[in-house]
Amino acid sequence: MRATTIHAPFDMRVEEVPDPVIQNPTDVVVRVVRACICGSDLWAYRGESARQPGQRIGHEFLGIVEEAGAEVRGFAKGDLVVAPFVWSDGSCDYCAEGLQTSCPNGGFWGSAGSDGGQGEAVRVPHADGTLVKLPADAASDDHLLTALLALSDVLGTGHHAALGAGVRKGATVAVVGDGAVGLCGVLAAKRLGAERIIALGRHTARTDIARAFGATDVVAERGEAAEAAVRELTGGQGAHAVIEAVGTEQSMRTAVNITRDGGAIGYVGVPHGSGTGLDLSVMFDRNIALRGGVAPVRAYIPELLPDVLDGTVDPSPVFDLTVDLDGVPAGYKAMDERTALKVLVKP
């Protein structure tokens, strides 16, 4: 089969790799129908996250079960399924608590020795604890498939950030970051009943999506100017809930400085310098809470799936460029150069 591999910074290749096979009786093999490139994949692409030459990549996919191990109970050949970006056994204490990302038998797609989602097929360990079955008729609905793909990561991650920030009905929410996760944070805040949603972003194409997703205001400034703008919009107080979806020093500092006293920050931006944007004495004095981290999206898919199926929530606009498997290297380049927001892959 063919799959995307990474060999060095900016060196993405689509190569022949061994076909996935059942290795354990709890495995299934999934033929990938939809995959995508994540903003977090760009850290490997740029050489800021170490990868072994030839390592597989990609952690967001949905597809059709091609083969199931002897101990798999919930899935059979032909089932349409979506995979969260972490596999998990579904039976440990962490999984029972809805924190599948800490499962001791879990792992990330594209980690060393595992299959990546940006290919033709994937071996899925612990299928019963990992996968979620989708309606069979969704396989023939191109638009719905694209929306459902967001359940593998960005929609659940945006939801995780909104929960961490304590978004509630009637709240004022600010979203730092105009990438796919930040935009899904806007969707999540709207879904949870936020009355006012302030999107921070400088790219009109992205902030237009934010407005369509429910943002009531857009702040295009950065740094201190952005902080002043949010303060002005909120009568000097700041937002009750702030979603931080970038992970840099500046984005975290901005998040702290636009949070209302007694408010909370939900952080899901992969950290690359964000720790230096935190001043615990400021947060202590102003009673600001910080919650978040890697999102256990497997816990959220059952809750979010019905809203995606009935169209109440439609995250599909975050995918603004579609490529086939051969086009994946160009898709990375487009996202790195910010000419694409999020690239959809149709193997």
CSV table of N, CA and C in Angstrom, one decimal, residues 71-76 79 128 133:
chain,number,residue,atom,x,y,z
A,71,GLU,N,-11.1,-11.3,18.4
A,71,GLU,CA,-11.7,-10.9,19.7
A,71,GLU,C,-12.4,-9.5,19.6
A,72,VAL,N,-12.5,-9.0,18.4
A,72,VAL,CA,-13.2,-7.7,18.2
A,72,VAL,C,-14.7,-8.0,18.2
A,73,ARG,N,-15.5,-7.3,19.0
A,73,ARG,CA,-16.9,-7.5,19.2
A,73,ARG,C,-17.8,-6.5,18.6
A,74,GLY,N,-17.3,-5.2,18.5
A,74,GLY,CA,-18.1,-4.1,18.0
A,74,GLY,C,-18.1,-3.8,16.6
A,75,PHE,N,-17.2,-4.4,15.8
A,75,PHE,CA,-17.0,-4.0,14.4
A,75,PHE,C,-16.9,-5.3,13.5
A,76,ALA,N,-17.3,-5.1,12.3
A,76,ALA,CA,-17.2,-6.2,11.3
A,76,ALA,C,-16.8,-5.6,10.0
A,79,ASP,N,-18.0,-2.0,8.1
A,79,ASP,CA,-18.4,-0.9,8.9
A,79,ASP,C,-17.7,0.4,8.6
A,128,ASP,N,-12.2,-2.1,19.7
A,128,ASP,CA,-13.4,-1.9,20.5
A,128,ASP,C,-13.3,-0.7,21.4
A,133,LYS,N,-18.4,3.7,15.5
A,133,LYS,CA,-19.1,3.4,14.3
A,133,LYS,C,-20.0,4.5,13.8
